[in-house]
Structure formats: C-alpha cells, structure tokens
Amino acid sequence: MPHEPIDPVGIEWSRVSEKYLKVRVISALIGHVVFVLILSVPLVMRLLGVWIWPAEWIAWALPIVGLIWTIIDVLFIIPRQVRAIGYAERQEDLLIRSGIMFRKLMVVPYGRMQYVDVEAGPVDRAFGLCKVKMHTASPSANPEIPGIPEAEGARLREQLSARGEAKLAGL
C-alpha cells in the first residue's frame, strides 16, 4: 500500500542485491558474538568462583537475553530492513528509501552532488557487492545505497557523476 510522502506513486524502485542480506547477517553475527561473550563474563566468573555477584539467575539471564536478541535480529529485523532499501533514478534527482518502522525517503538532486564514492568492505567484496555514497553540499546529508552489485555500482557512479556535472554546468 503506497503512502504518498514516503512512497510516491509511479516510481519504479530498484532493490539492493539479495546477497546483501547475507552480508548484513554475517556482519551482525560478528557483532552479536562479541556482545554475547561480554554478557557471559559474569556467568563465567561466577562459575569459576571468582565473583559471587550478581545473583546466579542474573548471570545466566544476561547471555540468554543476548542470544534471544541475536535470533530476533538475524531472523526477523535484518531481512525486513534489507527488503525496505530501494532507490530510483529520476530525471532531476535520485530517490533513496529505507526503514521499516521509521521509514525514510531521501531526495538527492543531481545538481547538489559534489562527488560519488564507491566502497566495498571485505564481506561486501566476498559477495561481489559495494556501497555507493554521494557527497552533497550539505554536510548533514549522508545519502548512500548499500548492497549494490559491483557492476551496478560502477554504472551508478558514472551515471550520477555525469548527471551531477551536467546540472552544475547549468548553474
């Protein structure tokens, strides 16, 4: 069901690669493992007899809550977040949408773009993906499109740069 301010009628959205879900899950699992290990410190110290606090049920509850949060994040939240990301190239601007609960639509006029970056971390490169970042005159705006296949990222970089130069030349 489209909502006009966030989801304009007649726009054909391009979605990020399905591989981006794997990238996000791997990145999240790395962070969650560290988080659960930190939450397990009181339990390990209590089982070794080094600490007598906190109460035993609290020592067990901390890593269990961390594991439950990991499962919820990986199975439900991240897939929805990835499906919500989209972009659309229009004649005068680029639209980027994201978010599930707090939905966001960013309109980036081509004439405001100063330069375009393409980045790829090690996990992104393993799946043949990259992130396209646009730098505008506004330091508070941070438009970026993650999870783009490398060939599409290169095409977007060239296309956005050319459109930005054309719009700047007209000023």
PDB file of N, CA and C in Angstrom, residues 34-111:
ATOM      1  N   VAL A  34      30.434 -11.069  19.841  1.00  0.00           N
ATOM      2  CA  VAL A  34      31.220 -10.267  20.797  1.00  0.00           C
ATOM      3  C   VAL A  34      30.324  -9.807  21.941  1.00  0.00           C
ATOM      4  N   PHE A  35      29.105  -9.355  21.616  1.00  0.00           N
ATOM      5  CA  PHE A  35      28.168  -8.880  22.626  1.00  0.00           C
ATOM      6  C   PHE A  35      27.795  -9.994  23.609  1.00  0.00           C
ATOM      7  N   VAL A  36      27.509 -11.191  23.102  1.00  0.00           N
ATOM      8  CA  VAL A  36      27.133 -12.307  23.978  1.00  0.00           C
ATOM      9  C   VAL A  36      28.334 -12.745  24.830  1.00  0.00           C
ATOM     10  N   LEU A  37      29.535 -12.700  24.256  1.00  0.00           N
ATOM     11  CA  LEU A  37      30.724 -13.041  25.053  1.00  0.00           C
ATOM     12  C   LEU A  37      30.900 -12.073  26.215  1.00  0.00           C
ATOM     13  N   ILE A  38      30.675 -10.794  25.951  1.00  0.00           N
ATOM     14  CA  ILE A  38      30.787  -9.800  27.029  1.00  0.00           C
ATOM     15  C   ILE A  38      29.712 -10.049  28.090  1.00  0.00           C
ATOM     16  N   LEU A  39      28.504 -10.359  27.635  1.00  0.00           N
ATOM     17  CA  LEU A  39      27.422 -10.637  28.583  1.00  0.00           C
ATOM     18  C   LEU A  39      27.661 -11.920  29.364  1.00  0.00           C
ATOM     19  N   SER A  40      28.515 -12.812  28.872  1.00  0.00           N
ATOM     20  CA  SER A  40      28.798 -14.079  29.542  1.00  0.00           C
ATOM     21  C   SER A  40      29.881 -13.969  30.609  1.00  0.00           C
ATOM     22  N   VAL A  41      30.571 -12.852  30.671  1.00  0.00           N
ATOM     23  CA  VAL A  41      31.659 -12.692  31.642  1.00  0.00           C
ATOM     24  C   VAL A  41      31.181 -12.906  33.082  1.00  0.00           C
ATOM     25  N   PRO A  42      30.056 -12.300  33.522  1.00  0.00           N
ATOM     26  CA  PRO A  42      29.617 -12.554  34.905  1.00  0.00           C
ATOM     27  C   PRO A  42      29.336 -14.030  35.168  1.00  0.00           C
ATOM     28  N   LEU A  43      28.759 -14.736  34.205  1.00  0.00           N
ATOM     29  CA  LEU A  43      28.460 -16.153  34.391  1.00  0.00           C
ATOM     30  C   LEU A  43      29.749 -16.965  34.528  1.00  0.00           C
ATOM     31  N   VAL A  44      30.709 -16.718  33.653  1.00  0.00           N
ATOM     32  CA  VAL A  44      31.975 -17.458  33.709  1.00  0.00           C
ATOM     33  C   VAL A  44      32.699 -17.171  35.023  1.00  0.00           C
ATOM     34  N   MET A  45      32.734 -15.906  35.406  1.00  0.00           N
ATOM     35  CA  MET A  45      33.424 -15.551  36.662  1.00  0.00           C
ATOM     36  C   MET A  45      32.713 -16.175  37.868  1.00  0.00           C
ATOM     37  N   ARG A  46      31.397 -16.240  37.801  1.00  0.00           N
ATOM     38  CA  ARG A  46      30.651 -16.851  38.904  1.00  0.00           C
ATOM     39  C   ARG A  46      30.880 -18.367  38.932  1.00  0.00           C
ATOM     40  N   LEU A  47      30.876 -19.004  37.776  1.00  0.00           N
ATOM     41  CA  LEU A  47      31.103 -20.456  37.725  1.00  0.00           C
ATOM     42  C   LEU A  47      32.524 -20.823  38.154  1.00  0.00           C
ATOM     43  N   LEU A  48      33.479 -19.933  37.915  1.00  0.00           N
ATOM     44  CA  LEU A  48      34.853 -20.183  38.350  1.00  0.00           C
ATOM     45  C   LEU A  48      35.055 -19.868  39.833  1.00  0.00           C
ATOM     46  N   GLY A  49      34.067 -19.265  40.436  1.00  0.00           N
ATOM     47  CA  GLY A  49      34.157 -18.931  41.857  1.00  0.00           C
ATOM     48  C   GLY A  49      34.908 -17.649  42.130  1.00  0.00           C
ATOM     49  N   VAL A  50      35.214 -16.899  41.100  1.00  0.00           N
ATOM     50  CA  VAL A  50      35.939 -15.641  41.278  1.00  0.00           C
ATOM     51  C   VAL A  50      35.014 -14.562  41.819  1.00  0.00           C
ATOM     52  N   TRP A  51      33.802 -14.499  41.284  1.00  0.00           N
ATOM     53  CA  TRP A  51      32.812 -13.500  41.724  1.00  0.00           C
ATOM     54  C   TRP A  51      31.675 -14.230  42.422  1.00  0.00           C
ATOM     55  N   ILE A  52      31.087 -13.586  43.389  1.00  0.00           N
ATOM     56  CA  ILE A  52      29.879 -14.131  43.997  1.00  0.00           C
ATOM     57  C   ILE A  52      28.658 -13.289  43.619  1.00  0.00           C
ATOM     58  N   TRP A  53      28.876 -12.202  42.975  1.00  0.00           N
ATOM     59  CA  TRP A  53      27.782 -11.386  42.461  1.00  0.00           C
ATOM     60  C   TRP A  53      27.794 -11.475  40.954  1.00  0.00           C
ATOM     61  N   PRO A  54      26.858 -11.207  40.202  1.00  0.00           N
ATOM     62  CA  PRO A  54      25.473 -10.972  40.592  1.00  0.00           C
ATOM     63  C   PRO A  54      24.812 -12.294  40.963  1.00  0.00           C
ATOM     64  N   ALA A  55      23.531 -12.259  41.244  1.00  0.00           N
ATOM     65  CA  ALA A  55      22.800 -13.488  41.562  1.00  0.00           C
ATOM     66  C   ALA A  55      22.928 -14.456  40.390  1.00  0.00           C
ATOM     67  N   GLU A  56      22.885 -15.734  40.689  1.00  0.00           N
ATOM     68  CA  GLU A  56      23.116 -16.740  39.652  1.00  0.00           C
ATOM     69  C   GLU A  56      22.115 -16.620  38.500  1.00  0.00           C
ATOM     70  N   TRP A  57      20.857 -16.327  38.826  1.00  0.00           N
ATOM     71  CA  TRP A  57      19.856 -16.224  37.749  1.00  0.00           C
ATOM     72  C   TRP A  57      20.162 -15.040  36.827  1.00  0.00           C
ATOM     73  N   ILE A  58      20.715 -13.966  37.389  1.00  0.00           N
ATOM     74  CA  ILE A  58      21.083 -12.827  36.536  1.00  0.00           C
ATOM     75  C   ILE A  58      22.270 -13.199  35.650  1.00  0.00           C
ATOM     76  N   ALA A  59      23.236 -13.910  36.210  1.00  0.00           N
ATOM     77  CA  ALA A  59      24.409 -14.324  35.428  1.00  0.00           C
ATOM     78  C   ALA A  59      24.007 -15.208  34.254  1.00  0.00           C
ATOM     79  N   TRP A  60      22.999 -16.076  34.460  1.00  0.00           N
ATOM     80  CA  TRP A  60      22.512 -16.923  33.360  1.00  0.00           C
ATOM     81  C   TRP A  60      21.641 -16.133  32.393  1.00  0.00           C
ATOM     82  N   ALA A  61      20.862 -15.192  32.920  1.00  0.00           N
ATOM     83  CA  ALA A  61      19.914 -14.445  32.083  1.00  0.00           C
ATOM     84  C   ALA A  61      20.608 -13.541  31.070  1.00  0.00           C
ATOM     85  N   LEU A  62      21.724 -12.947  31.433  1.00  0.00           N
ATOM     86  CA  LEU A  62      22.385 -12.000  30.526  1.00  0.00           C
ATOM     87  C   LEU A  62      22.756 -12.622  29.179  1.00  0.00           C
ATOM     88  N   PRO A  63      23.501 -13.746  29.137  1.00  0.00           N
ATOM     89  CA  PRO A  63      23.814 -14.314  27.810  1.00  0.00           C
ATOM     90  C   PRO A  63      22.595 -14.888  27.096  1.00  0.00           C
ATOM     91  N   ILE A  64      21.617 -15.383  27.870  1.00  0.00           N
ATOM     92  CA  ILE A  64      20.404 -15.912  27.224  1.00  0.00           C
ATOM     93  C   ILE A  64      19.635 -14.788  26.533  1.00  0.00           C
ATOM     94  N   VAL A  65      19.527 -13.647  27.176  1.00  0.00           N
ATOM     95  CA  VAL A  65      18.858 -12.498  26.546  1.00  0.00           C
ATOM     96  C   VAL A  65      19.641 -12.068  25.300  1.00  0.00           C
ATOM     97  N   GLY A  66      20.966 -12.093  25.402  1.00  0.00           N
ATOM     98  CA  GLY A  66      21.794 -11.748  24.241  1.00  0.00           C
ATOM     99  C   GLY A  66      21.563 -12.701  23.078  1.00  0.00           C
ATOM    100  N   LEU A  67      21.436 -13.989  23.356  1.00  0.00           N
ATOM    101  CA  LEU A  67      21.174 -14.974  22.299  1.00  0.00           C
ATOM    102  C   LEU A  67      19.783 -14.787  21.693  1.00  0.00           C
ATOM    103  N   ILE A  68      18.800 -14.518  22.530  1.00  0.00           N
ATOM    104  CA  ILE A  68      17.436 -14.299  22.019  1.00  0.00           C
ATOM    105  C   ILE A  68      17.410 -13.063  21.121  1.00  0.00           C
ATOM    106  N   TRP A  69      18.099 -11.997  21.543  1.00  0.00           N
ATOM    107  CA  TRP A  69      18.157 -10.789  20.726  1.00  0.00           C
ATOM    108  C   TRP A  69      18.850 -11.073  19.389  1.00  0.00           C
ATOM    109  N   THR A  70      19.898 -11.887  19.409  1.00  0.00           N
ATOM    110  CA  THR A  70      20.603 -12.254  18.181  1.00  0.00           C
ATOM    111  C   THR A  70      19.659 -12.967  17.218  1.00  0.00           C
ATOM    112  N   ILE A  71      18.896 -13.907  17.736  1.00  0.00           N
ATOM    113  CA  ILE A  71      17.971 -14.679  16.882  1.00  0.00           C
ATOM    114  C   ILE A  71      16.902 -13.758  16.289  1.00  0.00           C
ATOM    115  N   ILE A  72      16.338 -12.887  17.094  1.00  0.00           N
ATOM    116  CA  ILE A  72      15.303 -11.970  16.603  1.00  0.00           C
ATOM    117  C   ILE A  72      15.882 -11.042  15.540  1.00  0.00           C
ATOM    118  N   ASP A  73      17.070 -10.509  15.799  1.00  0.00           N
ATOM    119  CA  ASP A  73      17.690  -9.583  14.857  1.00  0.00           C
ATOM    120  C   ASP A  73      18.000 -10.253  13.521  1.00  0.00           C
ATOM    121  N   VAL A  74      18.615 -11.437  13.582  1.00  0.00           N
ATOM    122  CA  VAL A  74      19.049 -12.122  12.361  1.00  0.00           C
ATOM    123  C   VAL A  74      17.875 -12.693  11.561  1.00  0.00           C
ATOM    124  N   LEU A  75      16.888 -13.228  12.249  1.00  0.00           N
ATOM    125  CA  LEU A  75      15.784 -13.877  11.536  1.00  0.00           C
ATOM    126  C   LEU A  75      14.667 -12.931  11.102  1.00  0.00           C
ATOM    127  N   PHE A  76      14.458 -11.850  11.837  1.00  0.00           N
ATOM    128  CA  PHE A  76      13.299 -11.009  11.541  1.00  0.00           C
ATOM    129  C   PHE A  76      13.640  -9.566  11.161  1.00  0.00           C
ATOM    130  N   ILE A  77      14.484  -8.908  11.932  1.00  0.00           N
ATOM    131  CA  ILE A  77      14.706  -7.470  11.730  1.00  0.00           C
ATOM    132  C   ILE A  77      15.567  -7.206  10.500  1.00  0.00           C
ATOM    133  N   ILE A  78      16.705  -7.861  10.396  1.00  0.00           N
ATOM    134  CA  ILE A  78      17.614  -7.598   9.275  1.00  0.00           C
ATOM    135  C   ILE A  78      16.973  -7.909   7.921  1.00  0.00           C
ATOM    136  N   PRO A  79      16.293  -9.048   7.749  1.00  0.00           N
ATOM    137  CA  PRO A  79      15.659  -9.281   6.435  1.00  0.00           C
ATOM    138  C   PRO A  79      14.646  -8.191   6.063  1.00  0.00           C
ATOM    139  N   ARG A  80      13.883  -7.717   7.024  1.00  0.00           N
ATOM    140  CA  ARG A  80      12.918  -6.648   6.732  1.00  0.00           C
ATOM    141  C   ARG A  80      13.636  -5.349   6.382  1.00  0.00           C
ATOM    142  N   GLN A  81      14.725  -5.044   7.097  1.00  0.00           N
ATOM    143  CA  GLN A  81      15.470  -3.822   6.801  1.00  0.00           C
ATOM    144  C   GLN A  81      16.052  -3.862   5.391  1.00  0.00           C
ATOM    145  N   VAL A  82      16.579  -5.014   4.991  1.00  0.00           N
ATOM    146  CA  VAL A  82      17.180  -5.125   3.654  1.00  0.00           C
ATOM    147  C   VAL A  82      16.106  -4.993   2.576  1.00  0.00           C
ATOM    148  N   ARG A  83      14.946  -5.611   2.784  1.00  0.00           N
ATOM    149  CA  ARG A  83      13.861  -5.508   1.796  1.00  0.00           C
ATOM    150  C   ARG A  83      13.332  -4.081   1.674  1.00  0.00           C
ATOM    151  N   ALA A  84      13.497  -3.273   2.715  1.00  0.00           N
ATOM    152  CA  ALA A  84      12.969  -1.905   2.693  1.00  0.00           C
ATOM    153  C   ALA A  84      13.855  -0.941   1.917  1.00  0.00           C
ATOM    154  N   ILE A  85      15.109  -1.312   1.647  1.00  0.00           N
ATOM    155  CA  ILE A  85      16.030  -0.404   0.954  1.00  0.00           C
ATOM    156  C   ILE A  85      15.738  -0.420  -0.540  1.00  0.00           C
ATOM    157  N   GLY A  86      15.623   0.764  -1.116  1.00  0.00           N
ATOM    158  CA  GLY A  86      15.401   0.877  -2.547  1.00  0.00           C
ATOM    159  C   GLY A  86      15.879   2.227  -3.063  1.00  0.00           C
ATOM    160  N   TYR A  87      16.062   2.307  -4.368  1.00  0.00           N
ATOM    161  CA  TYR A  87      16.461   3.576  -4.968  1.00  0.00           C
ATOM    162  C   TYR A  87      15.825   3.698  -6.343  1.00  0.00           C
ATOM    163  N   ALA A  88      15.659   4.932  -6.774  1.00  0.00           N
ATOM    164  CA  ALA A  88      15.058   5.193  -8.086  1.00  0.00           C
ATOM    165  C   ALA A  88      15.724   6.414  -8.691  1.00  0.00           C
ATOM    166  N   GLU A  89      16.119   6.290  -9.944  1.00  0.00           N
ATOM    167  CA  GLU A  89      16.721   7.414 -10.663  1.00  0.00           C
ATOM    168  C   GLU A  89      15.616   8.135 -11.413  1.00  0.00           C
ATOM    169  N   ARG A  90      15.465   9.416 -11.153  1.00  0.00           N
ATOM    170  CA  ARG A  90      14.512  10.230 -11.896  1.00  0.00           C
ATOM    171  C   ARG A  90      15.286  11.219 -12.753  1.00  0.00           C
ATOM    172  N   GLN A  91      14.588  12.026 -13.514  1.00  0.00           N
ATOM    173  CA  GLN A  91      15.231  12.974 -14.427  1.00  0.00           C
ATOM    174  C   GLN A  91      16.089  14.004 -13.688  1.00  0.00           C
ATOM    175  N   GLU A  92      15.595  14.517 -12.565  1.00  0.00           N
ATOM    176  CA  GLU A  92      16.280  15.602 -11.857  1.00  0.00           C
ATOM    177  C   GLU A  92      16.943  15.186 -10.550  1.00  0.00           C
ATOM    178  N   ASP A  93      16.585  14.007 -10.026  1.00  0.00           N
ATOM    179  CA  ASP A  93      17.099  13.614  -8.720  1.00  0.00           C
ATOM    180  C   ASP A  93      17.112  12.100  -8.554  1.00  0.00           C
ATOM    181  N   LEU A  94      17.722  11.690  -7.449  1.00  0.00           N
ATOM    182  CA  LEU A  94      17.799  10.279  -7.075  1.00  0.00           C
ATOM    183  C   LEU A  94      17.021  10.104  -5.779  1.00  0.00           C
ATOM    184  N   LEU A  95      16.162   9.099  -5.719  1.00  0.00           N
ATOM    185  CA  LEU A  95      15.393   8.807  -4.517  1.00  0.00           C
ATOM    186  C   LEU A  95      16.001   7.587  -3.835  1.00  0.00           C
ATOM    187  N   ILE A  96      16.142   7.675  -2.514  1.00  0.00           N
ATOM    188  CA  ILE A  96      16.638   6.545  -1.726  1.00  0.00           C
ATOM    189  C   ILE A  96      15.675   6.368  -0.567  1.00  0.00           C
ATOM    190  N   ARG A  97      15.163   5.168  -0.419  1.00  0.00           N
ATOM    191  CA  ARG A  97      14.264   4.908   0.705  1.00  0.00           C
ATOM    192  C   ARG A  97      14.833   3.788   1.564  1.00  0.00           C
ATOM    193  N   SER A  98      14.464   3.830   2.845  1.00  0.00           N
ATOM    194  CA  SER A  98      14.910   2.808   3.788  1.00  0.00           C
ATOM    195  C   SER A  98      13.999   2.837   5.004  1.00  0.00           C
ATOM    196  N   GLY A  99      14.176   1.858   5.867  1.00  0.00           N
ATOM    197  CA  GLY A  99      13.460   1.824   7.141  1.00  0.00           C
ATOM    198  C   GLY A  99      12.190   1.015   7.112  1.00  0.00           C
ATOM    199  N   ILE A 100      11.902   0.423   8.264  1.00  0.00           N
ATOM    200  CA  ILE A 100      10.683  -0.355   8.420  1.00  0.00           C
ATOM    201  C   ILE A 100       9.715   0.424   9.290  1.00  0.00           C
ATOM    202  N   MET A 101      10.085   0.608  10.521  1.00  0.00           N
ATOM    203  CA  MET A 101       9.219   1.333  11.447  1.00  0.00           C
ATOM    204  C   MET A 101       9.354   2.838  11.228  1.00  0.00           C
ATOM    205  N   PHE A 102      10.562   3.310  11.151  1.00  0.00           N
ATOM    206  CA  PHE A 102      10.835   4.710  10.892  1.00  0.00           C
ATOM    207  C   PHE A 102      11.285   4.812   9.439  1.00  0.00           C
ATOM    208  N   ARG A 103      10.335   4.965   8.562  1.00  0.00           N
ATOM    209  CA  ARG A 103      10.620   4.977   7.133  1.00  0.00           C
ATOM    210  C   ARG A 103      11.220   6.311   6.721  1.00  0.00           C
ATOM    211  N   LYS A 104      12.100   6.249   5.737  1.00  0.00           N
ATOM    212  CA  LYS A 104      12.814   7.447   5.318  1.00  0.00           C
ATOM    213  C   LYS A 104      12.897   7.478   3.798  1.00  0.00           C
ATOM    214  N   LEU A 105      12.650   8.628   3.227  1.00  0.00           N
ATOM    215  CA  LEU A 105      12.826   8.842   1.795  1.00  0.00           C
ATOM    216  C   LEU A 105      13.743  10.042   1.619  1.00  0.00           C
ATOM    217  N   MET A 106      14.863   9.835   0.951  1.00  0.00           N
ATOM    218  CA  MET A 106      15.812  10.918   0.722  1.00  0.00           C
ATOM    219  C   MET A 106      15.820  11.242  -0.770  1.00  0.00           C
ATOM    220  N   VAL A 107      15.677  12.529  -1.073  1.00  0.00           N
ATOM    221  CA  VAL A 107      15.716  13.005  -2.452  1.00  0.00           C
ATOM    222  C   VAL A 107      17.038  13.741  -2.629  1.00  0.00           C
ATOM    223  N   VAL A 108      17.864  13.270  -3.530  1.00  0.00           N
ATOM    224  CA  VAL A 108      19.175  13.865  -3.762  1.00  0.00           C
ATOM    225  C   VAL A 108      19.171  14.499  -5.150  1.00  0.00           C
ATOM    226  N   PRO A 109      19.083  15.838  -5.239  1.00  0.00           N
ATOM    227  CA  PRO A 109      19.131  16.478  -6.558  1.00  0.00           C
ATOM    228  C   PRO A 109      20.516  16.294  -7.186  1.00  0.00           C
ATOM    229  N   TYR A 110      20.549  15.986  -8.460  1.00  0.00           N
ATOM    230  CA  TYR A 110      21.841  15.761  -9.123  1.00  0.00           C
ATOM    231  C   TYR A 110      22.716  17.006  -9.076  1.00  0.00           C
ATOM    232  N   GLY A 111      22.097  18.177  -9.107  1.00  0.00           N
ATOM    233  CA  GLY A 111      22.863  19.421  -9.076  1.00  0.00           C
ATOM    234  C   GLY A 111      23.544  19.686  -7.742  1.00  0.00           C
TER     235      GLY A 111
END
